[in-house]
Tab-separated table of C-alpha atoms in Angstrom:
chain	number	residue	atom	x	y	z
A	1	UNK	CA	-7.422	45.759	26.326
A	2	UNK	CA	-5.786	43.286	24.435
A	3	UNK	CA	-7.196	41.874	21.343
A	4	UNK	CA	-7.836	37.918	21.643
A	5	UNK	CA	-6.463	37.790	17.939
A	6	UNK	CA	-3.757	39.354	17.723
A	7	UNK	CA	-2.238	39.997	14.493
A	8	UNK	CA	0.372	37.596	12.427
A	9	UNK	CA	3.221	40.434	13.501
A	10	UNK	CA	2.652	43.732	15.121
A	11	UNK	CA	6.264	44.811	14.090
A	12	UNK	CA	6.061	44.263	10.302
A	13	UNK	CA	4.751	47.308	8.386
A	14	UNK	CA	4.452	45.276	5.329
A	15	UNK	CA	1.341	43.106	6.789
A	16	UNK	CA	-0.289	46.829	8.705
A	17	UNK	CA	-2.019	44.075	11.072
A	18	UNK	CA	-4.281	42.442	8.676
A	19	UNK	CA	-1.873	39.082	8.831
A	20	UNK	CA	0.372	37.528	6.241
A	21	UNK	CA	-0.189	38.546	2.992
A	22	UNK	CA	-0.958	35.656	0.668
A	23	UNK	CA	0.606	34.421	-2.684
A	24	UNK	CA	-1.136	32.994	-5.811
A	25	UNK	CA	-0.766	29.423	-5.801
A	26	UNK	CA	-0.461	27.469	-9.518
A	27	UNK	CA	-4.210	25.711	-10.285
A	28	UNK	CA	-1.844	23.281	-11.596
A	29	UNK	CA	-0.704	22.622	-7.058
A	30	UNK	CA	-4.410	21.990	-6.493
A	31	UNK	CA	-4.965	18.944	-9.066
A	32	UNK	CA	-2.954	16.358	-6.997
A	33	UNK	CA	-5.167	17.448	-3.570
A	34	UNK	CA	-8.434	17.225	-5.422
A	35	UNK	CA	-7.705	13.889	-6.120
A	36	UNK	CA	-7.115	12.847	-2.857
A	37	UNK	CA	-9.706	14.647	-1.335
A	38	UNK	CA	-12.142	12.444	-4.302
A	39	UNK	CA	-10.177	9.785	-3.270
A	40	UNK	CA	-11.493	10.509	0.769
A	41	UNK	CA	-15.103	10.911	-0.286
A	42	UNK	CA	-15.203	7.574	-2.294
A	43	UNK	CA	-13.894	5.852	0.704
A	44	UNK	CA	-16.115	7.271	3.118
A	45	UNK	CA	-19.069	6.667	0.438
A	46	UNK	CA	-18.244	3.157	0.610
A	47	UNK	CA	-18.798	3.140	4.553
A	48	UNK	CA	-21.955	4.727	3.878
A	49	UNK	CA	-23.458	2.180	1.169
A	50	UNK	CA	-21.911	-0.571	3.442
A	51	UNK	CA	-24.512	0.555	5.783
A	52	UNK	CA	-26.632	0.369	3.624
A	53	UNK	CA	-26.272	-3.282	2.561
A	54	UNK	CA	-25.309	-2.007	-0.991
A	55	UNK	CA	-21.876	-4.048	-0.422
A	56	UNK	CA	-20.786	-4.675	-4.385
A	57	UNK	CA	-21.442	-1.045	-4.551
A	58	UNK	CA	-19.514	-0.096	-1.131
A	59	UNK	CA	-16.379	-2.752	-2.483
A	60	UNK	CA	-16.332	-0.415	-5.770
A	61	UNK	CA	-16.084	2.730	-3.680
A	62	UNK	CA	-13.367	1.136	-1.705
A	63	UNK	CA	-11.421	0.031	-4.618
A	64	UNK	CA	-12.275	2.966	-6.607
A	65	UNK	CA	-10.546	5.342	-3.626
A	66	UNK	CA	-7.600	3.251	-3.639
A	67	UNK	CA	-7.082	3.965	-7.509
A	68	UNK	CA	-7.716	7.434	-6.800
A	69	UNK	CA	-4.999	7.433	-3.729
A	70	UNK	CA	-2.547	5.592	-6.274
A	71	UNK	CA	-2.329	7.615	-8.707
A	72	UNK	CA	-2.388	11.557	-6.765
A	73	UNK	CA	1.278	10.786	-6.077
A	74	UNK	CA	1.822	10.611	-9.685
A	75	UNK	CA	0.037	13.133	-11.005
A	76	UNK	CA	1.936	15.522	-8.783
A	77	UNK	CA	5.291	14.048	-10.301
A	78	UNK	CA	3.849	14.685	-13.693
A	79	UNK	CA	2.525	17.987	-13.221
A	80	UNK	CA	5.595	19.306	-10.858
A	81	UNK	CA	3.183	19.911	-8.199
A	82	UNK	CA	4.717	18.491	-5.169
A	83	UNK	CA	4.329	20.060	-1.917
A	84	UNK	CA	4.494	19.130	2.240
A	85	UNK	CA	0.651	20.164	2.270
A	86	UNK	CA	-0.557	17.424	-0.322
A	87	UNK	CA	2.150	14.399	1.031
A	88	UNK	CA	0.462	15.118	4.760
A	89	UNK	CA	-2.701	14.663	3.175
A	90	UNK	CA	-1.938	11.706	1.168
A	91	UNK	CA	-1.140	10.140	4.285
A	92	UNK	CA	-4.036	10.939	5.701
A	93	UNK	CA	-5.865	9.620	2.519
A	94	UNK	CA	-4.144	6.311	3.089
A	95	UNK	CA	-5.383	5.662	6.567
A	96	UNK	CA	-9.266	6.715	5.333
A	97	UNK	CA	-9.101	4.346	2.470
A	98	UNK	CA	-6.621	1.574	2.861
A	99	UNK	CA	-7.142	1.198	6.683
A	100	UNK	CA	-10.943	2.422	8.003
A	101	UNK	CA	-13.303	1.782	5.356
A	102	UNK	CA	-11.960	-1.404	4.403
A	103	UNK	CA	-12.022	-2.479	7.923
A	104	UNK	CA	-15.900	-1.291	8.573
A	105	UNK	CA	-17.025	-2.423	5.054
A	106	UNK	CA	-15.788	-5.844	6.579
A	107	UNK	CA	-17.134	-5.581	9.493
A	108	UNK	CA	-20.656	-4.468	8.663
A	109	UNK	CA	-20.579	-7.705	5.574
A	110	UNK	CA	-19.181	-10.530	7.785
A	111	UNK	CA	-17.296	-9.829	10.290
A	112	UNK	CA	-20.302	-8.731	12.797
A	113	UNK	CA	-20.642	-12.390	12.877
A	114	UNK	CA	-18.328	-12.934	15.075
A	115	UNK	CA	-19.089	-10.660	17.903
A	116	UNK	CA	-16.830	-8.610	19.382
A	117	UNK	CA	-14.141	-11.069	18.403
A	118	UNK	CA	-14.636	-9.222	14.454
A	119	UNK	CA	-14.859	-5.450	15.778
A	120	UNK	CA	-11.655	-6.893	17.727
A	121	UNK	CA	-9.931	-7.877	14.342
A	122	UNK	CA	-11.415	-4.474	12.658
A	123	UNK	CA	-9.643	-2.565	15.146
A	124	UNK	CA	-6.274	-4.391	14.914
A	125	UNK	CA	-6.176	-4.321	10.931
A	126	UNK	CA	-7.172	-0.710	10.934
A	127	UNK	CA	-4.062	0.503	13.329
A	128	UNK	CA	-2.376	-2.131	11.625
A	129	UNK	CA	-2.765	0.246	8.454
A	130	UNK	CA	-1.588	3.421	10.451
A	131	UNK	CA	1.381	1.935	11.783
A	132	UNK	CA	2.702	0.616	8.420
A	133	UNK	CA	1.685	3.709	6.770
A	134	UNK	CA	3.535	5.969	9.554
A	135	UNK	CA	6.994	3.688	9.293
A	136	UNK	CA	7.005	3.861	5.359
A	137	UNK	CA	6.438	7.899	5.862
A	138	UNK	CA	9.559	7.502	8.394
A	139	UNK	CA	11.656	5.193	6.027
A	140	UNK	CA	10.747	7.755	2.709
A	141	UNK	CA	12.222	10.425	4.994
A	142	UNK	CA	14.868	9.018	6.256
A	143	UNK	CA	18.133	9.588	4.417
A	144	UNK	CA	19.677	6.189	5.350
A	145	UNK	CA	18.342	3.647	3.470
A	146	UNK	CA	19.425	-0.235	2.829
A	147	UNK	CA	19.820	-0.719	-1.627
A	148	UNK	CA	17.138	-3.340	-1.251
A	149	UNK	CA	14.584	-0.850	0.111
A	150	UNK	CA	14.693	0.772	-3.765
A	151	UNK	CA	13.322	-2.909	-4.756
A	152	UNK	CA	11.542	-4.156	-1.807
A	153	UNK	CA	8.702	-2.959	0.612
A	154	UNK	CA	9.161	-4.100	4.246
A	155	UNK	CA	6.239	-5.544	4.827
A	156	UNK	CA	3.046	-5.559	2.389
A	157	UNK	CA	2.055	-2.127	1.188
A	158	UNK	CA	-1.164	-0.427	2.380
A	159	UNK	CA	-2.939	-0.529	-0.624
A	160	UNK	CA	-1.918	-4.442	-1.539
A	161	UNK	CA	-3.254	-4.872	1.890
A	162	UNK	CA	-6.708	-3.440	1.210
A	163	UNK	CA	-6.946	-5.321	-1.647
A	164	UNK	CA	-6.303	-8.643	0.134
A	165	UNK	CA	-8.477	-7.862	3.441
A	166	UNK	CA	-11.761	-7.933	1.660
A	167	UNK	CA	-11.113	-11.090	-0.058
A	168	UNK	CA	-14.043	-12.908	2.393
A	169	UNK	CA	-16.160	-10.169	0.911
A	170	UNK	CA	-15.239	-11.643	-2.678
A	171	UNK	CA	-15.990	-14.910	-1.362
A	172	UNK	CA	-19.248	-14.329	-0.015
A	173	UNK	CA	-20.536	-12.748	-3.480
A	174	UNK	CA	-19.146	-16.335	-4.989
A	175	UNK	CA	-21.649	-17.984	-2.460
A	176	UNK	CA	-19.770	-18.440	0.912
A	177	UNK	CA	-22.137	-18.736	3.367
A	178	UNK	CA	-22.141	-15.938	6.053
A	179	UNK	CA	-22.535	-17.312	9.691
A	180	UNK	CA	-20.965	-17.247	12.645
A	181	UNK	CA	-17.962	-19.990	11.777
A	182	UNK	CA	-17.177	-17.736	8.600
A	183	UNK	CA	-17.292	-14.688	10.421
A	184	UNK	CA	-14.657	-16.295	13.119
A	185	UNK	CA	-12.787	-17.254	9.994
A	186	UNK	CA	-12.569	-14.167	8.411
A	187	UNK	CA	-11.584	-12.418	11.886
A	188	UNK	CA	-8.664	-14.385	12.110
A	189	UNK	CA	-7.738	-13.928	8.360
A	190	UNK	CA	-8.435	-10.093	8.898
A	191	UNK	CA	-5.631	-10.186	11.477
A	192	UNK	CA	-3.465	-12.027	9.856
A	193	UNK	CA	-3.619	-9.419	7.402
A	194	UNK	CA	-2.579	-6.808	9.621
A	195	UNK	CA	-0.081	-8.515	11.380
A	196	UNK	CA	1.402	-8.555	6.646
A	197	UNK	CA	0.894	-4.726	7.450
A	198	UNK	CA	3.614	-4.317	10.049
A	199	UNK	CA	5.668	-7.501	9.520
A	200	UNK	CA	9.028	-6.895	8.271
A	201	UNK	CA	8.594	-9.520	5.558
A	202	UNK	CA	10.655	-8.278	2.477
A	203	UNK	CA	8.029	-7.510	-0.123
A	204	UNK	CA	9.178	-6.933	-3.816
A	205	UNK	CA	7.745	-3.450	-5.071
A	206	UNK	CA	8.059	-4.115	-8.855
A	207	UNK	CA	10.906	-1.083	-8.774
A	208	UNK	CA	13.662	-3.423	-10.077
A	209	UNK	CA	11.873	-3.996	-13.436
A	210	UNK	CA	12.719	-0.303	-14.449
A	211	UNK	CA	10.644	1.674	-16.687
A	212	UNK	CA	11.136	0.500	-19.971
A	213	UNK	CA	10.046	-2.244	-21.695
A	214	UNK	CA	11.650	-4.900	-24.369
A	215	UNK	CA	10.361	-3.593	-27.936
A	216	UNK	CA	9.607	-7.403	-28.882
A	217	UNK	CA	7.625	-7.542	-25.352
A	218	UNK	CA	5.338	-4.558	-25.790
A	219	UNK	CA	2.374	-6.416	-27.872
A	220	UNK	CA	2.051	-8.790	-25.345
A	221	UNK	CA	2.045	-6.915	-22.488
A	222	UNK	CA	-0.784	-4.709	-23.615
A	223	UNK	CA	-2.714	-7.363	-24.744
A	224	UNK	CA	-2.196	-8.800	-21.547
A	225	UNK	CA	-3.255	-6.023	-19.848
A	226	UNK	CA	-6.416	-5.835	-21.864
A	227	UNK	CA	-7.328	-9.620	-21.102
A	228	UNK	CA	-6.795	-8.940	-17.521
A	229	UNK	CA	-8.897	-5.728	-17.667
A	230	UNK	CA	-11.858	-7.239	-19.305
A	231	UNK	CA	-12.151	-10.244	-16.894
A	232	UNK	CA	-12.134	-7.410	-14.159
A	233	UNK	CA	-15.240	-5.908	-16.146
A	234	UNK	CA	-16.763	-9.361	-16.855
A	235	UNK	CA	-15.837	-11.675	-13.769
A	236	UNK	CA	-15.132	-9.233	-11.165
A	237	UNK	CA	-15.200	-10.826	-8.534
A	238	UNK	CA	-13.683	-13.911	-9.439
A	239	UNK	CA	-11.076	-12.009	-10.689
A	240	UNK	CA	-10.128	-10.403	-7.483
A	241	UNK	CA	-10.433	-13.786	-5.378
A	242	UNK	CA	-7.645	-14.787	-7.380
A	243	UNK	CA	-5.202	-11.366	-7.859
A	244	UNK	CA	-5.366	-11.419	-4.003
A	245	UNK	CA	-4.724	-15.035	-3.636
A	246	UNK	CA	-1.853	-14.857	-6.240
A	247	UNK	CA	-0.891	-12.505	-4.534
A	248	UNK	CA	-0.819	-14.249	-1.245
A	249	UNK	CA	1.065	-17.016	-2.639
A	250	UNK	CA	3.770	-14.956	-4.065
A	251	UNK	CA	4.829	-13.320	-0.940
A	252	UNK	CA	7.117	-16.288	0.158
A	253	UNK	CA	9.065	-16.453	-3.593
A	254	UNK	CA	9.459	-12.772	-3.027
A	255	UNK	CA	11.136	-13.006	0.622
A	256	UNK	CA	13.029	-15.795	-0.454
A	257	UNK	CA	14.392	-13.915	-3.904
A	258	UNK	CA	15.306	-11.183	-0.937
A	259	UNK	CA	16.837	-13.814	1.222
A	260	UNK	CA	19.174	-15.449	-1.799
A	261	UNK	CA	20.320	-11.602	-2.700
A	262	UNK	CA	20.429	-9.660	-0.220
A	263	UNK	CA	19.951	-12.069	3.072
A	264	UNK	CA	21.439	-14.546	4.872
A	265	UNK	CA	21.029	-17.268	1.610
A	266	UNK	CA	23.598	-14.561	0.129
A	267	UNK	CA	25.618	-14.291	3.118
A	268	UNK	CA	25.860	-18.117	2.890
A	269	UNK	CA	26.593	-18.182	-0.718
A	270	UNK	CA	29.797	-15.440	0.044
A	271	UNK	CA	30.773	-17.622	2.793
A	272	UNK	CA	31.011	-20.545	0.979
A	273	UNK	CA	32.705	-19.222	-2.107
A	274	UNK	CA	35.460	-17.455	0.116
A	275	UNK	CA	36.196	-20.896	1.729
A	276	UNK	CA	35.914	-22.809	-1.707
A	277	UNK	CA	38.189	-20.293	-3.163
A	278	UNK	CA	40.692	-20.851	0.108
A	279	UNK	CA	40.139	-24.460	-0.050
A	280	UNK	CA	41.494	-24.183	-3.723
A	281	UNK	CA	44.320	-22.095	-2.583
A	282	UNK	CA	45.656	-24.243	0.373
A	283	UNK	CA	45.352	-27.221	-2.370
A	284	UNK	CA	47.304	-25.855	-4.704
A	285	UNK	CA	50.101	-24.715	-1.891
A	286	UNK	CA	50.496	-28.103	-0.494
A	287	UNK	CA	50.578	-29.642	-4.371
A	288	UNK	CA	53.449	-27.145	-5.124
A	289	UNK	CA	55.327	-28.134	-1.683
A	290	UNK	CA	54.961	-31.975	-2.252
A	291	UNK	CA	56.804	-31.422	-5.346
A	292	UNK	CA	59.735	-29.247	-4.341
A	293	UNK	CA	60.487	-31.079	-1.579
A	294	UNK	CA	60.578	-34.296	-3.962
């Protein structure tokens, strides 16, 4: 009788039907996934204390699992650690943290409000999140790229959009009053934020600033980043209100720097300087004709 578990290959003498044999894998390959897998549990946490009504805690979680997702990706580069296993789970990551727990954390703080109009609007932002995080995973692997793509994100990134989705939750620990007008509010906002997700609004990435940094420019950048850190610490939530608002407000200066570079404002601008620089020809033709023929 057959075995139900047959072995990896009944042919291969090396294996003697005890399955693949296994190689040693670097401790240096499992640092990235143990990240994201922290990353995973501080986003789920945050579901949990949601549920809890511990909200400024479940918020934290939240943001603290997007750091966490941000910065795996990076840690591989550094450490040479890169592999097919830990990008398929980063993915995953993403759609725990950027797309599900935002969207229940929401929904259990305000958006419950609204009925079944909110779970509605949870739903959309969540697959919202999938969607834009399976095209970027297409894009990344696809070998034909536009040049703007290496400066722009179509459509606002998965962890920008996190960020900006809870921003009624921010609100409501400034004192907005939860009822059921806010909650129809925030529904609608919540949507709008998914329909960012999957738009194909030209989003600058921050790419085209390259890596290095003016020497004069270097004081002043840290001690901007310090100022901005310690109103994080200090005013937290006041602080995010407006990153996600200035945010918000710089998405149309961002399309329209797109637009005047690499869209139809710099199709316009070609167009017009070929037919100023023909206009300028055909001038100077019929000025040299006038004055042979006199």
């Amino acid at each position: 009788m057959q075995t139900p578990f047959p072995p990896y290959d009944d042919h291969d003498p090396d294996h003697g039907g005890r399955g693949p044999r296994l190689r040693e894998i670097p401790f240096r390959m499992l640092i990235p996934n143990l990240i994201t897998v922290l990353a995973i549990c501080a986003g789920l946490t945050g579901i949990r204390l949601a549920f809890e009504n511990r909200f400024e805690l479940a918020v934290g979680m939240v943001l603290i699992a997007a750091f966490l997702d941000g910065i795996d990706g990076r840690v591989a580069r550094l450490l040479k650690a890169q592999s097919k296993f830990g990008a398929q789970m980063d993915s995953l990551a993403d759609i725990v943290n950027f797309g599900v727990a935002p969207a229940l954390v929401l929904y259990v703080f305000i958006l419950d409000q609204a009925r079944s109009f909110g779970w509605i609007a949870a739903i959309v932002y969540a697959i919202a999140a999938a969607l834009r995080l399976a095209r970027f995973n297409v894009i990344s692997e696809s070998g034909i790229k536009s040049a703007w793509q290496n400066y722009y994100f179509v459509g606002v990134p998965a962890p920008a959009g996190a960020m900006l989705v809870l921003l009624p939750i921010y609100f409501g620990f400034l004192g907005l009053p939860i009822d059921r007008t806010t909650g129809f509010v925030a529904a609608a906002y919540t949507m709008f934020v998914g329909f960012l997700l999957v738009s194909r609004v030209p989003v600058y990435s921050g790419k085209g600033a390259g890596v290095k940094v003016r020497r004069d420019l270097v004081m002043p950048f840290i001690l901007v980043a310090v100022v901005y850190v310690s109103l994080l610490m200090s005013f937290t939530w006041e602080t995010l209100t407006l990153t996600a608002i200035g945010y918000l407000v710089s998405l149309p200066f961002g399309a329209r720097a797109w637009s005047k570079k690499y869209g139809p404002l710099s199709r316009r601008s070609a167009a017009a300087k070929t037919a100023g620089s023909g206009g300028d020809d055909n001038a100077s033709g019929d000025d040299g004709t006038g004055g042979s023929s006199t």
